[in-house]
Amino acid sequence: MSVYTIERVLWDLQDSDEKAALYREQPNEILNQYNLTTDEHSLLSDMDIESMVSLGIDQMLMSMTWQAINGPQGIPEYMQRLNSIKS
């Protein structure tokens, strides 16, 4: 998996209200616009925070993207997912 590719998608989602809205409604529609491997697509469609952390994806970028998609009310779930990661 490419950290760069995953981070590029995350950046685009948090940088564009339109893309974040499309992701909320139809994640495959937006993800199919990128040249993703099957694993990258799955990781991003599930917004698999645990796997992203293990790959070394920038955590600030993950947080910003999570909030762009889920709004501030999604922060508790994001923090719960982060806190559940075993070192």
PDB file of N, CA and C in Angstrom:
ATOM      1  N   MET A   1       0.830  -1.185   0.000  1.00  0.00           N
ATOM      2  CA  MET A   1       0.000   0.000   0.000  1.00  0.00           C
ATOM      3  C   MET A   1       0.871   1.244   0.000  1.00  0.00           C
ATOM      4  N   SER A   2       0.382   2.254  -0.641  1.00  0.00           N
ATOM      5  CA  SER A   2       1.121   3.504  -0.748  1.00  0.00           C
ATOM      6  C   SER A   2       0.599   4.525   0.265  1.00  0.00           C
ATOM      7  N   VAL A   3       1.465   4.906   1.189  1.00  0.00           N
ATOM      8  CA  VAL A   3       1.106   5.931   2.172  1.00  0.00           C
ATOM      9  C   VAL A   3       0.755   7.221   1.442  1.00  0.00           C
ATOM     10  N   TYR A   4       1.532   7.559   0.431  1.00  0.00           N
ATOM     11  CA  TYR A   4       1.281   8.792  -0.324  1.00  0.00           C
ATOM     12  C   TYR A   4      -0.126   8.797  -0.923  1.00  0.00           C
ATOM     13  N   THR A   5      -0.503   7.694  -1.557  1.00  0.00           N
ATOM     14  CA  THR A   5      -1.810   7.629  -2.210  1.00  0.00           C
ATOM     15  C   THR A   5      -2.938   7.771  -1.196  1.00  0.00           C
ATOM     16  N   ILE A   6      -2.832   7.073  -0.084  1.00  0.00           N
ATOM     17  CA  ILE A   6      -3.858   7.151   0.959  1.00  0.00           C
ATOM     18  C   ILE A   6      -3.935   8.569   1.505  1.00  0.00           C
ATOM     19  N   GLU A   7      -2.781   9.165   1.782  1.00  0.00           N
ATOM     20  CA  GLU A   7      -2.775  10.530   2.315  1.00  0.00           C
ATOM     21  C   GLU A   7      -3.307  11.531   1.290  1.00  0.00           C
ATOM     22  N   ARG A   8      -3.075  11.282   0.019  1.00  0.00           N
ATOM     23  CA  ARG A   8      -3.599  12.174  -1.026  1.00  0.00           C
ATOM     24  C   ARG A   8      -5.131  12.172  -1.012  1.00  0.00           C
ATOM     25  N   VAL A   9      -5.711  10.980  -0.898  1.00  0.00           N
ATOM     26  CA  VAL A   9      -7.171  10.874  -0.848  1.00  0.00           C
ATOM     27  C   VAL A   9      -7.699  11.560   0.408  1.00  0.00           C
ATOM     28  N   LEU A  10      -7.058  11.300   1.548  1.00  0.00           N
ATOM     29  CA  LEU A  10      -7.487  11.931   2.799  1.00  0.00           C
ATOM     30  C   LEU A  10      -7.412  13.454   2.683  1.00  0.00           C
ATOM     31  N   TRP A  11      -6.330  13.948   2.095  1.00  0.00           N
ATOM     32  CA  TRP A  11      -6.182  15.405   1.929  1.00  0.00           C
ATOM     33  C   TRP A  11      -7.329  15.961   1.087  1.00  0.00           C
ATOM     34  N   ASP A  12      -7.604  15.305  -0.034  1.00  0.00           N
ATOM     35  CA  ASP A  12      -8.663  15.790  -0.916  1.00  0.00           C
ATOM     36  C   ASP A  12     -10.019  15.790  -0.210  1.00  0.00           C
ATOM     37  N   LEU A  13     -10.288  14.772   0.599  1.00  0.00           N
ATOM     38  CA  LEU A  13     -11.569  14.690   1.307  1.00  0.00           C
ATOM     39  C   LEU A  13     -11.717  15.809   2.329  1.00  0.00           C
ATOM     40  N   GLN A  14     -10.648  16.115   3.047  1.00  0.00           N
ATOM     41  CA  GLN A  14     -10.756  17.159   4.070  1.00  0.00           C
ATOM     42  C   GLN A  14     -10.664  18.557   3.472  1.00  0.00           C
ATOM     43  N   ASP A  15     -10.141  18.650   2.259  1.00  0.00           N
ATOM     44  CA  ASP A  15      -9.937  19.947   1.616  1.00  0.00           C
ATOM     45  C   ASP A  15     -11.142  20.404   0.789  1.00  0.00           C
ATOM     46  N   SER A  16     -12.066  19.502   0.528  1.00  0.00           N
ATOM     47  CA  SER A  16     -13.200  19.820  -0.341  1.00  0.00           C
ATOM     48  C   SER A  16     -14.508  19.392   0.319  1.00  0.00           C
ATOM     49  N   ASP A  17     -15.342  20.369   0.637  1.00  0.00           N
ATOM     50  CA  ASP A  17     -16.659  20.047   1.203  1.00  0.00           C
ATOM     51  C   ASP A  17     -17.458  19.170   0.249  1.00  0.00           C
ATOM     52  N   GLU A  18     -17.315  19.430  -1.032  1.00  0.00           N
ATOM     53  CA  GLU A  18     -18.036  18.655  -2.043  1.00  0.00           C
ATOM     54  C   GLU A  18     -17.604  17.189  -2.026  1.00  0.00           C
ATOM     55  N   LYS A  19     -16.295  16.943  -1.970  1.00  0.00           N
ATOM     56  CA  LYS A  19     -15.798  15.566  -1.947  1.00  0.00           C
ATOM     57  C   LYS A  19     -16.160  14.869  -0.637  1.00  0.00           C
ATOM     58  N   ALA A  20     -16.095  15.589   0.470  1.00  0.00           N
ATOM     59  CA  ALA A  20     -16.474  15.001   1.762  1.00  0.00           C
ATOM     60  C   ALA A  20     -17.951  14.620   1.751  1.00  0.00           C
ATOM     61  N   ALA A  21     -18.792  15.474   1.183  1.00  0.00           N
ATOM     62  CA  ALA A  21     -20.230  15.183   1.102  1.00  0.00           C
ATOM     63  C   ALA A  21     -20.491  13.970   0.216  1.00  0.00           C
ATOM     64  N   LEU A  22     -19.795  13.889  -0.911  1.00  0.00           N
ATOM     65  CA  LEU A  22     -19.948  12.741  -1.797  1.00  0.00           C
ATOM     66  C   LEU A  22     -19.481  11.471  -1.101  1.00  0.00           C
ATOM     67  N   TYR A  23     -18.375  11.555  -0.368  1.00  0.00           N
ATOM     68  CA  TYR A  23     -17.884  10.388   0.373  1.00  0.00           C
ATOM     69  C   TYR A  23     -18.935   9.912   1.380  1.00  0.00           C
ATOM     70  N   ARG A  24     -19.570  10.845   2.085  1.00  0.00           N
ATOM     71  CA  ARG A  24     -20.603  10.473   3.068  1.00  0.00           C
ATOM     72  C   ARG A  24     -21.743   9.702   2.411  1.00  0.00           C
ATOM     73  N   GLU A  25     -22.140  10.134   1.230  1.00  0.00           N
ATOM     74  CA  GLU A  25     -23.287   9.534   0.543  1.00  0.00           C
ATOM     75  C   GLU A  25     -22.908   8.308  -0.284  1.00  0.00           C
ATOM     76  N   GLN A  26     -21.791   8.404  -1.001  1.00  0.00           N
ATOM     77  CA  GLN A  26     -21.381   7.338  -1.916  1.00  0.00           C
ATOM     78  C   GLN A  26     -19.858   7.221  -1.923  1.00  0.00           C
ATOM     79  N   PRO A  27     -19.292   6.589  -0.899  1.00  0.00           N
ATOM     80  CA  PRO A  27     -17.827   6.527  -0.819  1.00  0.00           C
ATOM     81  C   PRO A  27     -17.169   5.909  -2.054  1.00  0.00           C
ATOM     82  N   ASN A  28     -17.795   4.886  -2.630  1.00  0.00           N
ATOM     83  CA  ASN A  28     -17.185   4.258  -3.805  1.00  0.00           C
ATOM     84  C   ASN A  28     -17.115   5.211  -4.986  1.00  0.00           C
ATOM     85  N   GLU A  29     -18.091   6.081  -5.101  1.00  0.00           N
ATOM     86  CA  GLU A  29     -18.117   7.059  -6.200  1.00  0.00           C
ATOM     87  C   GLU A  29     -16.862   7.938  -6.177  1.00  0.00           C
ATOM     88  N   ILE A  30     -16.515   8.434  -5.011  1.00  0.00           N
ATOM     89  CA  ILE A  30     -15.334   9.301  -4.898  1.00  0.00           C
ATOM     90  C   ILE A  30     -14.046   8.482  -4.958  1.00  0.00           C
ATOM     91  N   LEU A  31     -14.025   7.327  -4.303  1.00  0.00           N
ATOM     92  CA  LEU A  31     -12.795   6.527  -4.271  1.00  0.00           C
ATOM     93  C   LEU A  31     -12.446   5.961  -5.642  1.00  0.00           C
ATOM     94  N   ASN A  32     -13.444   5.711  -6.466  1.00  0.00           N
ATOM     95  CA  ASN A  32     -13.179   5.195  -7.812  1.00  0.00           C
ATOM     96  C   ASN A  32     -12.504   6.228  -8.711  1.00  0.00           C
ATOM     97  N   GLN A  33     -12.441   7.474  -8.271  1.00  0.00           N
ATOM     98  CA  GLN A  33     -11.753   8.513  -9.037  1.00  0.00           C
ATOM     99  C   GLN A  33     -10.235   8.435  -8.867  1.00  0.00           C
ATOM    100  N   TYR A  34      -9.779   7.582  -7.966  1.00  0.00           N
ATOM    101  CA  TYR A  34      -8.350   7.443  -7.681  1.00  0.00           C
ATOM    102  C   TYR A  34      -7.869   6.067  -8.136  1.00  0.00           C
ATOM    103  N   ASN A  35      -6.601   5.979  -8.436  1.00  0.00           N
ATOM    104  CA  ASN A  35      -5.996   4.715  -8.831  1.00  0.00           C
ATOM    105  C   ASN A  35      -5.565   3.966  -7.564  1.00  0.00           C
ATOM    106  N   LEU A  36      -6.530   3.332  -6.908  1.00  0.00           N
ATOM    107  CA  LEU A  36      -6.275   2.656  -5.635  1.00  0.00           C
ATOM    108  C   LEU A  36      -6.194   1.153  -5.828  1.00  0.00           C
ATOM    109  N   THR A  37      -5.353   0.519  -5.026  1.00  0.00           N
ATOM    110  CA  THR A  37      -5.375  -0.936  -4.983  1.00  0.00           C
ATOM    111  C   THR A  37      -6.646  -1.363  -4.252  1.00  0.00           C
ATOM    112  N   THR A  38      -6.971  -2.632  -4.331  1.00  0.00           N
ATOM    113  CA  THR A  38      -8.147  -3.153  -3.625  1.00  0.00           C
ATOM    114  C   THR A  38      -8.030  -2.909  -2.131  1.00  0.00           C
ATOM    115  N   ASP A  39      -6.833  -3.128  -1.571  1.00  0.00           N
ATOM    116  CA  ASP A  39      -6.624  -2.920  -0.135  1.00  0.00           C
ATOM    117  C   ASP A  39      -6.760  -1.449   0.250  1.00  0.00           C
ATOM    118  N   GLU A  40      -6.218  -0.554  -0.563  1.00  0.00           N
ATOM    119  CA  GLU A  40      -6.338   0.886  -0.289  1.00  0.00           C
ATOM    120  C   GLU A  40      -7.803   1.321  -0.343  1.00  0.00           C
ATOM    121  N   HIS A  41      -8.503   0.841  -1.345  1.00  0.00           N
ATOM    122  CA  HIS A  41      -9.920   1.181  -1.498  1.00  0.00           C
ATOM    123  C   HIS A  41     -10.706   0.713  -0.275  1.00  0.00           C
ATOM    124  N   SER A  42     -10.468  -0.506   0.144  1.00  0.00           N
ATOM    125  CA  SER A  42     -11.164  -1.062   1.309  1.00  0.00           C
ATOM    126  C   SER A  42     -10.849  -0.271   2.572  1.00  0.00           C
ATOM    127  N   LEU A  43      -9.578   0.026   2.778  1.00  0.00           N
ATOM    128  CA  LEU A  43      -9.142   0.785   3.955  1.00  0.00           C
ATOM    129  C   LEU A  43      -9.821   2.152   4.003  1.00  0.00           C
ATOM    130  N   LEU A  44      -9.910   2.816   2.861  1.00  0.00           N
ATOM    131  CA  LEU A  44     -10.513   4.149   2.808  1.00  0.00           C
ATOM    132  C   LEU A  44     -12.036   4.098   2.852  1.00  0.00           C
ATOM    133  N   SER A  45     -12.636   3.100   2.245  1.00  0.00           N
ATOM    134  CA  SER A  45     -14.102   3.022   2.285  1.00  0.00           C
ATOM    135  C   SER A  45     -14.592   2.685   3.684  1.00  0.00           C
ATOM    136  N   ASP A  46     -13.788   1.919   4.431  1.00  0.00           N
ATOM    137  CA  ASP A  46     -14.131   1.587   5.824  1.00  0.00           C
ATOM    138  C   ASP A  46     -13.634   2.649   6.797  1.00  0.00           C
ATOM    139  N   MET A  47     -12.823   3.593   6.308  1.00  0.00           N
ATOM    140  CA  MET A  47     -12.153   4.585   7.152  1.00  0.00           C
ATOM    141  C   MET A  47     -11.540   3.848   8.354  1.00  0.00           C
ATOM    142  N   ASP A  48     -10.683   2.876   8.004  1.00  0.00           N
ATOM    143  CA  ASP A  48     -10.055   1.983   8.982  1.00  0.00           C
ATOM    144  C   ASP A  48      -8.890   2.699   9.668  1.00  0.00           C
ATOM    145  N   ILE A  49      -9.213   3.428  10.713  1.00  0.00           N
ATOM    146  CA  ILE A  49      -8.233   4.232  11.446  1.00  0.00           C
ATOM    147  C   ILE A  49      -7.105   3.370  11.998  1.00  0.00           C
ATOM    148  N   GLU A  50      -7.460   2.219  12.536  1.00  0.00           N
ATOM    149  CA  GLU A  50      -6.461   1.343  13.144  1.00  0.00           C
ATOM    150  C   GLU A  50      -5.392   0.937  12.133  1.00  0.00           C
ATOM    151  N   SER A  51      -5.825   0.531  10.945  1.00  0.00           N
ATOM    152  CA  SER A  51      -4.870   0.126   9.906  1.00  0.00           C
ATOM    153  C   SER A  51      -4.063   1.312   9.392  1.00  0.00           C
ATOM    154  N   MET A  52      -4.704   2.473   9.298  1.00  0.00           N
ATOM    155  CA  MET A  52      -3.982   3.662   8.845  1.00  0.00           C
ATOM    156  C   MET A  52      -2.866   4.019   9.818  1.00  0.00           C
ATOM    157  N   VAL A  53      -3.147   3.923  11.110  1.00  0.00           N
ATOM    158  CA  VAL A  53      -2.113   4.202  12.115  1.00  0.00           C
ATOM    159  C   VAL A  53      -0.959   3.224  11.950  1.00  0.00           C
ATOM    160  N   SER A  54      -1.266   1.948  11.757  1.00  0.00           N
ATOM    161  CA  SER A  54      -0.200   0.949  11.629  1.00  0.00           C
ATOM    162  C   SER A  54       0.639   1.166  10.375  1.00  0.00           C
ATOM    163  N   LEU A  55       0.066   1.791   9.353  1.00  0.00           N
ATOM    164  CA  LEU A  55       0.811   2.094   8.126  1.00  0.00           C
ATOM    165  C   LEU A  55       1.641   3.368   8.243  1.00  0.00           C
ATOM    166  N   GLY A  56       1.374   4.155   9.286  1.00  0.00           N
ATOM    167  CA  GLY A  56       2.114   5.400   9.471  1.00  0.00           C
ATOM    168  C   GLY A  56       1.469   6.600   8.797  1.00  0.00           C
ATOM    169  N   ILE A  57       0.173   6.512   8.515  1.00  0.00           N
ATOM    170  CA  ILE A  57      -0.540   7.651   7.933  1.00  0.00           C
ATOM    171  C   ILE A  57      -0.547   8.782   8.953  1.00  0.00           C
ATOM    172  N   ASP A  58      -0.374  10.001   8.484  1.00  0.00           N
ATOM    173  CA  ASP A  58      -0.323  11.168   9.360  1.00  0.00           C
ATOM    174  C   ASP A  58      -1.613  11.281  10.175  1.00  0.00           C
ATOM    175  N   GLN A  59      -1.461  11.294  11.501  1.00  0.00           N
ATOM    176  CA  GLN A  59      -2.633  11.282  12.370  1.00  0.00           C
ATOM    177  C   GLN A  59      -3.390  12.606  12.368  1.00  0.00           C
ATOM    178  N   MET A  60      -2.728  13.702  12.170  1.00  0.00           N
ATOM    179  CA  MET A  60      -3.434  14.983  12.071  1.00  0.00           C
ATOM    180  C   MET A  60      -4.317  14.994  10.820  1.00  0.00           C
ATOM    181  N   LEU A  61      -3.786  14.481   9.722  1.00  0.00           N
ATOM    182  CA  LEU A  61      -4.559  14.401   8.485  1.00  0.00           C
ATOM    183  C   LEU A  61      -5.756  13.475   8.663  1.00  0.00           C
ATOM    184  N   MET A  62      -5.561  12.351   9.339  1.00  0.00           N
ATOM    185  CA  MET A  62      -6.681  11.437   9.597  1.00  0.00           C
ATOM    186  C   MET A  62      -7.753  12.133  10.416  1.00  0.00           C
ATOM    187  N   SER A  63      -7.348  12.858  11.443  1.00  0.00           N
ATOM    188  CA  SER A  63      -8.292  13.562  12.306  1.00  0.00           C
ATOM    189  C   SER A  63      -9.068  14.625  11.527  1.00  0.00           C
ATOM    190  N   MET A  64      -8.374  15.385  10.718  1.00  0.00           N
ATOM    191  CA  MET A  64      -9.027  16.438   9.928  1.00  0.00           C
ATOM    192  C   MET A  64     -10.031  15.832   8.943  1.00  0.00           C
ATOM    193  N   THR A  65      -9.648  14.717   8.326  1.00  0.00           N
ATOM    194  CA  THR A  65     -10.533  14.063   7.363  1.00  0.00           C
ATOM    195  C   THR A  65     -11.748  13.476   8.066  1.00  0.00           C
ATOM    196  N   TRP A  66     -11.509  12.834   9.215  1.00  0.00           N
ATOM    197  CA  TRP A  66     -12.613  12.253   9.983  1.00  0.00           C
ATOM    198  C   TRP A  66     -13.646  13.337  10.309  1.00  0.00           C
ATOM    199  N   GLN A  67     -13.166  14.488  10.757  1.00  0.00           N
ATOM    200  CA  GLN A  67     -14.081  15.577  11.106  1.00  0.00           C
ATOM    201  C   GLN A  67     -14.790  16.146   9.874  1.00  0.00           C
ATOM    202  N   ALA A  68     -14.097  16.199   8.753  1.00  0.00           N
ATOM    203  CA  ALA A  68     -14.724  16.690   7.521  1.00  0.00           C
ATOM    204  C   ALA A  68     -15.863  15.773   7.091  1.00  0.00           C
ATOM    205  N   ILE A  69     -15.702  14.487   7.342  1.00  0.00           N
ATOM    206  CA  ILE A  69     -16.712  13.512   6.938  1.00  0.00           C
ATOM    207  C   ILE A  69     -17.815  13.375   7.987  1.00  0.00           C
ATOM    208  N   ASN A  70     -17.431  13.326   9.262  1.00  0.00           N
ATOM    209  CA  ASN A  70     -18.379  13.018  10.338  1.00  0.00           C
ATOM    210  C   ASN A  70     -18.811  14.215  11.167  1.00  0.00           C
ATOM    211  N   GLY A  71     -18.162  15.345  10.970  1.00  0.00           N
ATOM    212  CA  GLY A  71     -18.483  16.518  11.772  1.00  0.00           C
ATOM    213  C   GLY A  71     -17.923  16.391  13.180  1.00  0.00           C
ATOM    214  N   PRO A  72     -18.027  17.453  13.966  1.00  0.00           N
ATOM    215  CA  PRO A  72     -17.465  17.439  15.316  1.00  0.00           C
ATOM    216  C   PRO A  72     -18.098  16.381  16.215  1.00  0.00           C
ATOM    217  N   GLN A  73     -19.348  16.004  15.930  1.00  0.00           N
ATOM    218  CA  GLN A  73     -19.990  14.979  16.741  1.00  0.00           C
ATOM    219  C   GLN A  73     -19.338  13.605  16.562  1.00  0.00           C
ATOM    220  N   GLY A  74     -18.505  13.438  15.536  1.00  0.00           N
ATOM    221  CA  GLY A  74     -17.818  12.171  15.302  1.00  0.00           C
ATOM    222  C   GLY A  74     -16.508  12.030  16.060  1.00  0.00           C
ATOM    223  N   ILE A  75     -16.064  13.094  16.722  1.00  0.00           N
ATOM    224  CA  ILE A  75     -14.775  13.058  17.421  1.00  0.00           C
ATOM    225  C   ILE A  75     -14.719  11.969  18.492  1.00  0.00           C
ATOM    226  N   PRO A  76     -15.765  11.781  19.316  1.00  0.00           N
ATOM    227  CA  PRO A  76     -15.680  10.716  20.327  1.00  0.00           C
ATOM    228  C   PRO A  76     -15.430   9.330  19.725  1.00  0.00           C
ATOM    229  N   GLU A  77     -16.080   9.023  18.601  1.00  0.00           N
ATOM    230  CA  GLU A  77     -15.842   7.725  17.970  1.00  0.00           C
ATOM    231  C   GLU A  77     -14.408   7.627  17.455  1.00  0.00           C
ATOM    232  N   TYR A  78     -13.914   8.701  16.867  1.00  0.00           N
ATOM    233  CA  TYR A  78     -12.534   8.719  16.370  1.00  0.00           C
ATOM    234  C   TYR A  78     -11.558   8.465  17.518  1.00  0.00           C
ATOM    235  N   MET A  79     -11.758   9.159  18.635  1.00  0.00           N
ATOM    236  CA  MET A  79     -10.870   8.995  19.791  1.00  0.00           C
ATOM    237  C   MET A  79     -10.974   7.584  20.364  1.00  0.00           C
ATOM    238  N   GLN A  80     -12.177   7.029  20.371  1.00  0.00           N
ATOM    239  CA  GLN A  80     -12.359   5.662  20.859  1.00  0.00           C
ATOM    240  C   GLN A  80     -11.582   4.683  19.978  1.00  0.00           C
ATOM    241  N   ARG A  81     -11.643   4.875  18.679  1.00  0.00           N
ATOM    242  CA  ARG A  81     -10.894   4.000  17.771  1.00  0.00           C
ATOM    243  C   ARG A  81      -9.389   4.131  18.008  1.00  0.00           C
ATOM    244  N   LEU A  82      -8.914   5.356  18.173  1.00  0.00           N
ATOM    245  CA  LEU A  82      -7.483   5.553  18.439  1.00  0.00           C
ATOM    246  C   LEU A  82      -7.072   4.903  19.749  1.00  0.00           C
ATOM    247  N   ASN A  83      -7.884   5.087  20.772  1.00  0.00           N
ATOM    248  CA  ASN A  83      -7.548   4.557  22.093  1.00  0.00           C
ATOM    249  C   ASN A  83      -7.623   3.041  22.162  1.00  0.00           C
ATOM    250  N   SER A  84      -8.338   2.416  21.227  1.00  0.00           N
ATOM    251  CA  SER A  84      -8.463   0.958  21.247  1.00  0.00           C
ATOM    252  C   SER A  84      -7.291   0.255  20.563  1.00  0.00           C
ATOM    253  N   ILE A  85      -6.422   1.010  19.917  1.00  0.00           N
ATOM    254  CA  ILE A  85      -5.287   0.419  19.206  1.00  0.00           C
ATOM    255  C   ILE A  85      -4.278  -0.095  20.219  1.00  0.00           C
ATOM    256  N   LYS A  86      -3.934  -1.354  20.037  1.00  0.00           N
ATOM    257  CA  LYS A  86      -2.941  -1.963  20.927  1.00  0.00           C
ATOM    258  C   LYS A  86      -1.551  -1.715  20.360  1.00  0.00           C
ATOM    259  N   SER A  87      -0.652  -1.307  21.210  1.00  0.00           N
ATOM    260  CA  SER A  87       0.721  -1.000  20.773  1.00  0.00           C
ATOM    261  C   SER A  87       1.490  -2.257  20.481  1.00  0.00           C
TER     262      SER A  87
END
